[in-house]
CSV table of C-alpha atoms and ligand atoms in Angstrom, one decimal:
chain,number,residue,atom,x,y,z
A,1,MET,CA,-59.8,-14.2,17.7
A,2,ARG,CA,-60.2,-16.8,14.9
A,3,ILE,CA,-60.0,-20.5,15.8
A,4,LEU,CA,-59.4,-23.2,13.2
A,5,VAL,CA,-61.4,-26.3,14.3
A,6,THR,CA,-60.2,-29.3,12.4
A,7,GLY,CA,-62.8,-32.0,12.3
A,8,GLY,CA,-65.5,-29.4,13.0
A,9,ALA,CA,-68.1,-31.4,11.1
A,10,GLY,CA,-67.7,-34.4,13.5
A,11,TYR,CA,-69.5,-35.1,16.7
A,12,ILE,CA,-67.2,-33.3,19.2
A,13,GLY,CA,-65.8,-30.8,16.7
A,14,ALA,CA,-69.3,-29.5,15.7
A,15,THR,CA,-70.1,-29.0,19.4
A,16,ALA,CA,-66.9,-27.0,19.8
A,17,VAL,CA,-67.8,-24.9,16.7
A,18,ALA,CA,-71.2,-24.0,18.1
A,19,MET,CA,-69.9,-23.2,21.6
A,20,LEU,CA,-66.9,-21.1,20.3
A,21,LEU,CA,-69.3,-19.0,18.2
A,22,GLU,CA,-71.6,-18.6,21.2
A,23,ALA,CA,-68.5,-17.5,23.2
A,24,GLY,CA,-67.7,-14.8,20.6
A,25,TYR,CA,-64.9,-16.4,18.7
A,26,ASP,CA,-64.6,-16.5,14.9
A,27,VAL,CA,-64.3,-20.0,13.6
A,28,THR,CA,-62.9,-21.7,10.5
A,29,VAL,CA,-63.7,-25.4,10.0
A,30,LEU,CA,-61.4,-27.8,8.1
A,31,ASP,CA,-63.1,-31.1,7.5
A,32,ASP,CA,-62.9,-33.7,4.7
A,33,LEU,CA,-66.4,-35.0,5.6
A,34,SER,CA,-65.0,-38.6,5.8
A,35,THR,CA,-67.0,-39.2,8.9
A,36,GLY,CA,-68.5,-35.8,9.5
A,37,HIS,CA,-71.6,-34.1,8.2
A,38,SER,CA,-71.7,-30.7,6.4
A,39,ASP,CA,-75.2,-29.9,7.7
A,40,VAL,CA,-73.9,-29.3,11.3
A,41,ILE,CA,-71.6,-26.5,10.2
A,42,PRO,CA,-73.2,-23.1,11.0
A,43,THR,CA,-73.3,-20.4,8.3
A,44,GLU,CA,-71.4,-18.1,10.6
A,45,ALA,CA,-68.3,-20.4,10.4
A,46,LYS,CA,-66.0,-20.4,7.4
A,47,PHE,CA,-65.9,-23.9,6.0
A,48,VAL,CA,-62.9,-25.3,4.1
A,49,LYS,CA,-63.9,-28.8,2.8
A,50,GLY,CA,-60.5,-30.4,2.7
A,51,SER,CA,-57.9,-32.6,4.3
A,52,LEU,CA,-55.1,-32.4,6.9
A,53,LEU,CA,-53.2,-34.3,4.2
A,54,SER,CA,-53.3,-31.4,1.7
A,55,ASN,CA,-50.9,-28.5,2.1
A,56,GLN,CA,-53.2,-26.4,0.0
A,57,ASP,CA,-56.2,-27.1,2.2
A,58,LEU,CA,-54.2,-26.4,5.3
A,59,ASP,CA,-52.9,-23.1,3.9
A,60,GLU,CA,-56.5,-22.0,3.1
A,61,ALA,CA,-57.8,-23.1,6.5
A,62,LEU,CA,-55.1,-21.5,8.6
A,63,THR,CA,-55.2,-18.2,6.9
A,64,GLY,CA,-56.3,-15.5,9.4
A,65,CYS,CA,-56.4,-17.9,12.3
A,66,ASP,CA,-54.8,-17.3,15.7
A,67,ALA,CA,-55.2,-20.7,17.3
A,68,VAL,CA,-56.2,-24.3,16.5
A,69,MET,CA,-58.5,-26.9,18.1
A,70,HIS,CA,-57.5,-30.2,16.5
A,71,PHE,CA,-60.2,-32.8,16.5
A,72,ALA,CA,-59.8,-34.3,13.0
A,73,ALA,CA,-58.8,-38.0,13.2
A,74,LYS,CA,-59.7,-41.6,12.6
A,75,SER,CA,-60.9,-42.8,15.9
A,76,LEU,CA,-62.3,-46.4,15.7
A,77,VAL,CA,-60.3,-48.9,17.7
A,78,GLY,CA,-61.4,-51.9,15.6
A,79,GLU,CA,-60.7,-50.2,12.3
A,80,SER,CA,-57.3,-49.2,13.5
A,81,VAL,CA,-56.4,-52.8,14.1
A,82,GLU,CA,-57.5,-53.6,10.5
A,83,LYS,CA,-56.0,-50.5,8.9
A,84,PRO,CA,-53.0,-49.4,11.0
A,85,ASP,CA,-51.4,-47.6,7.9
A,86,LEU,CA,-54.5,-45.4,7.5
A,87,TYR,CA,-54.4,-44.4,11.1
A,88,ALA,CA,-50.7,-43.6,10.9
A,89,GLU,CA,-51.3,-41.6,7.7
A,90,VAL,CA,-54.3,-39.6,8.9
A,91,ASN,CA,-53.6,-39.2,12.6
A,92,VAL,CA,-49.8,-39.0,12.7
A,93,GLY,CA,-49.1,-37.7,9.2
A,94,GLY,CA,-52.1,-35.3,9.2
A,95,SER,CA,-51.1,-33.9,12.6
A,96,LYS,CA,-47.5,-33.5,11.5
A,97,ALA,CA,-48.5,-31.6,8.4
A,98,LEU,CA,-50.8,-29.4,10.5
A,99,PHE,CA,-48.1,-28.6,13.0
A,100,SER,CA,-45.6,-27.8,10.2
A,101,LYS,CA,-48.1,-25.5,8.4
A,102,MET,CA,-49.0,-23.8,11.8
A,103,LYS,CA,-45.3,-22.9,12.1
A,104,ALA,CA,-45.3,-21.5,8.5
A,105,HIS,CA,-48.3,-19.4,9.4
A,106,GLY,CA,-46.8,-18.2,12.7
A,107,ILE,CA,-49.6,-19.9,14.8
A,108,LYS,CA,-48.4,-21.3,18.1
A,109,LYS,CA,-51.5,-22.1,20.1
A,110,ILE,CA,-53.2,-25.4,20.0
A,111,VAL,CA,-55.7,-27.5,22.0
A,112,LEU,CA,-55.9,-31.1,20.8
A,113,SER,CA,-57.9,-34.3,21.3
A,114,SER,CA,-56.1,-37.1,23.0
A,115,THR,CA,-57.7,-40.2,24.4
A,116,ALA,CA,-57.7,-42.6,27.3
A,117,ALA,CA,-56.8,-45.2,24.8
A,118,THR,CA,-53.2,-43.9,25.1
A,119,TYR,CA,-53.1,-45.4,28.6
A,120,GLY,CA,-54.0,-49.0,27.6
A,121,GLU,CA,-54.6,-51.4,30.5
A,122,PRO,CA,-54.4,-49.3,33.6
A,123,LYS,CA,-52.2,-50.4,36.5
A,124,ARG,CA,-54.4,-48.4,38.8
A,125,VAL,CA,-57.7,-46.4,38.8
A,126,PRO,CA,-58.4,-43.6,38.7
A,127,ILE,CA,-55.8,-43.0,35.9
A,128,SER,CA,-53.6,-40.0,36.3
A,129,GLU,CA,-51.7,-38.1,33.6
A,130,ASN,CA,-48.4,-39.3,35.3
A,131,ASP,CA,-49.2,-43.0,34.6
A,132,GLU,CA,-47.1,-44.6,32.0
A,133,PRO,CA,-49.0,-44.7,28.6
A,134,ALA,CA,-49.1,-48.2,27.0
A,135,PRO,CA,-51.6,-48.2,24.2
A,136,LYS,CA,-53.0,-51.5,23.2
A,137,ASN,CA,-54.1,-50.7,19.6
A,138,PRO,CA,-52.9,-48.6,16.7
A,139,TYR,CA,-55.6,-45.9,17.4
A,140,GLY,CA,-54.2,-45.3,20.9
A,141,ALA,CA,-50.6,-45.5,19.6
A,142,THR,CA,-51.1,-42.9,16.9
A,143,LYS,CA,-52.7,-40.5,19.5
A,144,LEU,CA,-49.8,-41.0,21.8
A,145,GLU,CA,-47.4,-40.2,18.9
A,146,ILE,CA,-49.3,-37.0,18.3
A,147,ASP,CA,-48.9,-36.0,22.0
A,148,ARG,CA,-45.2,-36.7,21.8
A,149,MET,CA,-44.8,-34.6,18.6
A,150,VAL,CA,-46.6,-31.7,20.0
A,151,ALA,CA,-44.6,-31.9,23.2
A,152,THR,CA,-41.4,-31.1,21.3
A,153,SER,CA,-43.0,-28.6,18.9
A,154,GLY,CA,-42.4,-25.4,21.0
A,155,PHE,CA,-46.1,-24.6,20.7
A,156,SER,CA,-48.3,-23.4,23.6
A,157,ALA,CA,-50.3,-26.6,23.7
A,158,ILE,CA,-52.7,-28.7,25.8
A,159,SER,CA,-53.6,-32.3,24.9
A,160,LEU,CA,-56.9,-33.2,26.5
A,161,ARG,CA,-57.2,-36.9,27.1
A,162,TYR,CA,-60.9,-37.8,26.9
A,163,PHE,CA,-62.5,-40.8,28.5
A,164,ASN,CA,-66.0,-41.7,27.0
A,165,VAL,CA,-67.7,-38.6,25.5
A,166,ALA,CA,-71.5,-38.7,25.5
A,167,GLY,CA,-74.6,-36.5,25.4
A,168,ALA,CA,-75.6,-33.9,22.8
A,169,LEU,CA,-76.0,-30.1,22.5
A,170,GLN,CA,-79.2,-28.4,21.3
A,171,SER,CA,-77.7,-25.6,19.2
A,172,ALA,CA,-79.4,-22.8,17.2
A,173,ASN,CA,-79.3,-25.2,14.2
A,174,GLY,CA,-80.8,-28.2,16.0
A,175,TRP,CA,-79.3,-31.1,18.0
A,176,LEU,CA,-75.6,-31.9,17.6
A,177,ALA,CA,-75.1,-35.5,18.5
A,178,GLU,CA,-73.2,-38.7,17.6
A,179,ARG,CA,-73.9,-39.8,14.1
A,180,HIS,CA,-71.1,-42.3,13.7
A,181,ASN,CA,-71.4,-45.1,11.2
A,182,PRO,CA,-70.8,-47.7,12.4
A,183,GLU,CA,-71.7,-46.5,15.9
A,184,THR,CA,-69.4,-48.1,18.4
A,185,HIS,CA,-70.3,-46.0,21.5
A,186,LEU,CA,-72.5,-47.5,24.2
A,187,ILE,CA,-75.1,-44.8,24.9
A,188,PRO,CA,-76.4,-44.3,21.3
A,189,ASN,CA,-76.4,-48.1,20.8
A,190,ILE,CA,-78.4,-48.7,23.9
A,191,LEU,CA,-80.9,-46.0,22.8
A,192,LYS,CA,-81.2,-47.5,19.4
A,193,ALA,CA,-81.6,-51.1,20.6
A,194,THR,CA,-84.6,-53.0,19.4
A,195,ASN,CA,-85.9,-56.6,20.0
A,196,ASP,CA,-84.4,-57.6,16.7
A,197,ALA,CA,-81.1,-55.8,17.4
A,198,PRO,CA,-80.6,-55.8,21.1
A,199,VAL,CA,-77.6,-54.1,22.7
A,200,LYS,CA,-74.8,-56.5,23.6
A,201,ILE,CA,-73.3,-56.6,27.1
A,202,PHE,CA,-69.7,-57.8,26.6
A,203,GLY,CA,-69.0,-59.9,29.7
A,204,THR,CA,-70.9,-60.2,32.9
A,205,ASP,CA,-68.1,-61.8,34.9
A,206,TRP,CA,-65.7,-58.8,35.3
A,207,PRO,CA,-64.4,-58.0,38.8
A,208,THR,CA,-67.0,-55.2,39.3
A,209,GLU,CA,-70.0,-55.1,41.5
A,210,ASP,CA,-72.5,-56.1,38.9
A,211,GLY,CA,-70.0,-58.0,36.7
A,212,THR,CA,-70.1,-55.5,33.8
A,213,CYS,CA,-67.4,-53.1,32.6
A,214,ILE,CA,-67.1,-49.7,34.2
A,215,ARG,CA,-66.3,-46.6,32.2
A,216,ASP,CA,-66.0,-42.9,32.9
A,217,TYR,CA,-68.5,-40.8,30.8
A,218,ILE,CA,-68.2,-37.1,30.2
A,219,HIS,CA,-70.9,-34.8,28.7
A,220,VAL,CA,-69.8,-33.3,25.4
A,221,VAL,CA,-70.8,-29.8,26.7
A,222,ASP,CA,-68.6,-30.2,29.8
A,223,LEU,CA,-65.9,-31.4,27.5
A,224,ILE,CA,-66.0,-28.3,25.3
A,225,GLU,CA,-66.3,-26.0,28.2
A,226,ALA,CA,-62.9,-27.5,29.3
A,227,HIS,CA,-61.5,-26.9,25.7
A,228,ILE,CA,-62.4,-23.2,25.8
A,229,LYS,CA,-60.8,-22.9,29.3
A,230,ALA,CA,-57.8,-24.7,27.9
A,231,LEU,CA,-57.6,-22.3,25.0
A,232,GLU,CA,-57.7,-19.4,27.4
A,233,THR,CA,-55.0,-20.8,29.8
A,234,LEU,CA,-52.5,-22.2,27.3
A,235,PRO,CA,-49.0,-22.4,28.8
A,236,GLU,CA,-46.3,-20.3,27.2
A,237,ALA,CA,-44.3,-22.4,24.8
A,238,LYS,CA,-45.0,-25.5,26.8
A,239,HIS,CA,-47.2,-28.7,26.5
A,240,GLU,CA,-49.6,-30.0,29.1
A,241,ILE,CA,-51.6,-33.2,29.1
A,242,ILE,CA,-54.9,-33.1,31.0
A,243,ASN,CA,-57.4,-35.9,31.5
A,244,LEU,CA,-61.1,-35.1,30.9
A,245,GLY,CA,-63.7,-37.3,32.4
A,246,SER,CA,-66.3,-37.0,35.1
A,247,GLY,CA,-64.0,-38.8,37.6
A,248,ASP,CA,-66.9,-41.3,38.2
A,249,GLY,CA,-67.5,-44.7,36.7
A,250,TYR,CA,-70.7,-46.3,35.5
A,251,SER,CA,-71.2,-50.0,34.7
A,252,VAL,CA,-72.8,-51.1,31.5
A,253,ARG,CA,-75.9,-52.2,33.5
A,254,GLN,CA,-76.0,-48.8,35.3
A,255,VAL,CA,-76.0,-47.0,31.9
A,256,ILE,CA,-78.8,-49.3,30.6
A,257,ALA,CA,-80.8,-48.5,33.8
A,258,ALA,CA,-80.3,-44.7,33.2
A,259,ALA,CA,-81.5,-45.2,29.6
A,260,GLU,CA,-84.5,-47.1,30.7
A,261,LYS,CA,-85.4,-44.2,33.0
A,262,ALA,CA,-85.0,-41.7,30.1
A,263,VAL,CA,-87.1,-43.7,27.5
A,264,GLY,CA,-89.6,-45.1,30.0
A,265,HIS,CA,-89.4,-48.7,28.8
A,266,LYS,CA,-87.1,-51.8,29.1
A,267,ILE,CA,-84.1,-51.7,26.8
A,268,PRO,CA,-83.6,-55.0,24.9
A,269,ALA,CA,-80.1,-56.4,25.9
A,270,ILE,CA,-78.3,-59.7,25.5
A,271,GLU,CA,-75.3,-60.9,27.4
A,272,SER,CA,-72.3,-61.9,25.4
A,273,GLU,CA,-68.7,-62.9,25.8
A,274,ARG,CA,-66.0,-60.5,27.0
A,275,ARG,CA,-64.3,-58.6,24.2
A,276,ALA,CA,-60.5,-59.2,23.9
A,277,GLY,CA,-58.6,-56.2,25.1
A,278,ASP,CA,-61.3,-54.5,27.2
A,279,PRO,CA,-60.1,-53.4,30.6
A,280,ALA,CA,-62.6,-54.0,33.5
A,281,ILE,CA,-62.5,-50.4,34.8
A,282,LEU,CA,-61.5,-47.1,33.3
A,283,ILE,CA,-61.9,-44.0,35.4
A,284,ALA,CA,-60.1,-40.7,35.0
A,285,ASP,CA,-58.3,-38.8,37.8
A,286,ILE,CA,-59.5,-35.3,37.0
A,287,THR,CA,-57.6,-33.5,39.7
A,288,LYS,CA,-55.4,-31.7,37.2
A,289,ALA,CA,-58.3,-30.6,35.0
A,290,LYS,CA,-60.1,-29.1,38.0
A,291,SER,CA,-57.0,-27.2,39.3
A,292,TYR,CA,-55.3,-26.2,36.0
A,293,LEU,CA,-58.4,-25.3,34.0
A,294,ASN,CA,-60.5,-24.2,37.0
A,295,TRP,CA,-63.2,-26.5,35.5
A,296,GLN,CA,-65.5,-29.2,36.7
A,297,PRO,CA,-68.0,-31.4,35.0
A,298,ASN,CA,-71.6,-30.4,35.7
A,299,ARG,CA,-73.7,-32.9,33.8
A,300,GLY,CA,-74.1,-36.5,35.0
A,301,ILE,CA,-75.0,-39.7,33.3
A,302,ASP,CA,-78.8,-39.1,33.4
A,303,GLN,CA,-78.3,-35.9,31.5
A,304,MET,CA,-76.0,-37.5,28.9
A,305,VAL,CA,-78.6,-40.2,28.3
A,306,LEU,CA,-81.5,-37.9,28.2
A,307,ASP,CA,-79.9,-35.4,25.8
A,308,THR,CA,-78.9,-38.2,23.5
A,309,TRP,CA,-82.4,-39.6,23.6
A,310,ASN,CA,-83.9,-36.2,22.9
A,311,SER,CA,-81.5,-35.8,19.9
A,312,ILE,CA,-82.6,-39.1,18.3
A,313,LYS,CA,-86.2,-39.8,19.3
B,1,NAD,N1,-65.9,-39.7,20.9
B,1,NAD,C1,-65.2,-40.0,22.0
B,1,NAD,O1,-65.7,-40.6,23.0
B,1,NAD,C2,-63.7,-39.7,22.0
B,1,NAD,C3,-62.9,-40.1,23.0
B,1,NAD,C4,-61.6,-39.8,23.0
B,1,NAD,C5,-61.0,-39.1,22.0
B,1,NAD,N2,-61.8,-38.7,21.0
B,1,NAD,C6,-61.2,-37.9,19.9
B,1,NAD,O2,-62.0,-36.7,19.6
B,1,NAD,C7,-61.9,-36.4,18.3
B,1,NAD,C8,-63.2,-36.2,17.7
B,1,NAD,O3,-63.9,-37.4,17.8
B,1,NAD,P1,-65.4,-37.6,17.3
B,1,NAD,O4,-66.1,-38.6,18.1
B,1,NAD,O5,-66.1,-36.3,17.1
B,1,NAD,O6,-65.2,-38.2,15.8
B,1,NAD,P2,-65.9,-37.9,14.4
B,1,NAD,O7,-65.5,-39.0,13.5
B,1,NAD,O8,-67.3,-37.6,14.6
B,1,NAD,O9,-65.1,-36.5,14.0
B,1,NAD,C9,-63.9,-36.5,13.3
B,1,NAD,C10,-64.0,-35.5,12.2
B,1,NAD,O10,-62.7,-35.4,11.6
B,1,NAD,C11,-62.9,-35.4,10.2
B,1,NAD,N3,-61.7,-35.9,9.5
B,1,NAD,C12,-61.2,-37.1,9.6
B,1,NAD,N4,-60.0,-37.2,8.8
B,1,NAD,C13,-59.8,-36.0,8.3
B,1,NAD,C14,-58.8,-35.4,7.5
B,1,NAD,N5,-57.8,-36.1,7.0
B,1,NAD,N6,-58.9,-34.1,7.2
B,1,NAD,C15,-59.9,-33.3,7.7
B,1,NAD,N7,-60.9,-33.8,8.4
B,1,NAD,C16,-60.8,-35.1,8.8
B,1,NAD,C17,-64.1,-36.3,9.9
B,1,NAD,O11,-64.8,-36.0,8.7
B,1,NAD,C18,-65.0,-35.9,11.1
B,1,NAD,O12,-65.8,-34.8,10.8
B,1,NAD,C19,-61.0,-37.4,17.6
B,1,NAD,O13,-59.7,-36.9,17.5
B,1,NAD,C20,-61.1,-38.6,18.6
B,1,NAD,O14,-59.9,-39.4,18.5
B,1,NAD,C21,-63.1,-39.0,20.9
């Protein structure tokens, strides 16, 4: 069975490529390398350097495929506020083109990346798939639009709504880890902090035990295990939305403490003002992921930090 992995040169997509190959699938990667890196694509995968926005590239990539894992997207919240049209074009327009070409190629199976950003400010935690989505930025809005498009597509489809993905995979070709530029994610930024460029703690007066924001982190390997289970349990001509997190929350200070344990020294950090639009606590309700996918996360925050550290040190 051949899987098209869109965005397979990116952080999460590359991990999916490695784990799909390991599980015995054939893989084609479609990636325009706008934020991805060609050196993570294994030689066993067929690589189409191209865009979701090109019908020709989509035709070439979809040829011979049986199912799609769709990771390719623009995914920076701040950038989406500055460039909402780009996010609409790539995320919504690119997904629409992909779905249309899948139909032309007779491919009906898809697992796709959604995000906790579709929920916006939660009315309760943990957040369930039944909670009303109310995205607070163009990134979350475009991802919600994709979920709505796929829901009416007639495909056998699962949207996986990730919370904060972290950690790294040591593959046959070396570490697969976050190499975003700019890096907006907490764990790599903590591990790269120096006295000259300390990590910023945005707000220490949140209504949480230690005053810093709480987020739900999921190891990228647990995340991709769930994708493979989703691929293998796709509902017939139906769309499901499933949260993926660990179901636990860690404060910024707790993540820094885990990082200090991994690196063996104090992490330079400075306290700064709250960021506008940050909710105090985001934790996933993962009851549906556990029951529907027969899956559970196995790697905790210490492992996420340690693997990230080993990938960059
Ligand atoms: N990293 C997280 O914590 C997180 C959380 C929730 C959801 N997500 C979603 O997971 C997916 C992957 O995220 P990531 O962190 O690996 O990001 P990433 O930027 O590392 O990977 C995205 C990949 O898509 C490619 N791409 C972008 N536009 C393209 C286009 N038009 N055509 C072809 N390829 C294109 C990029 O070159 C890149 O390789 C995204 O859809 C993102 O919204 C990520």
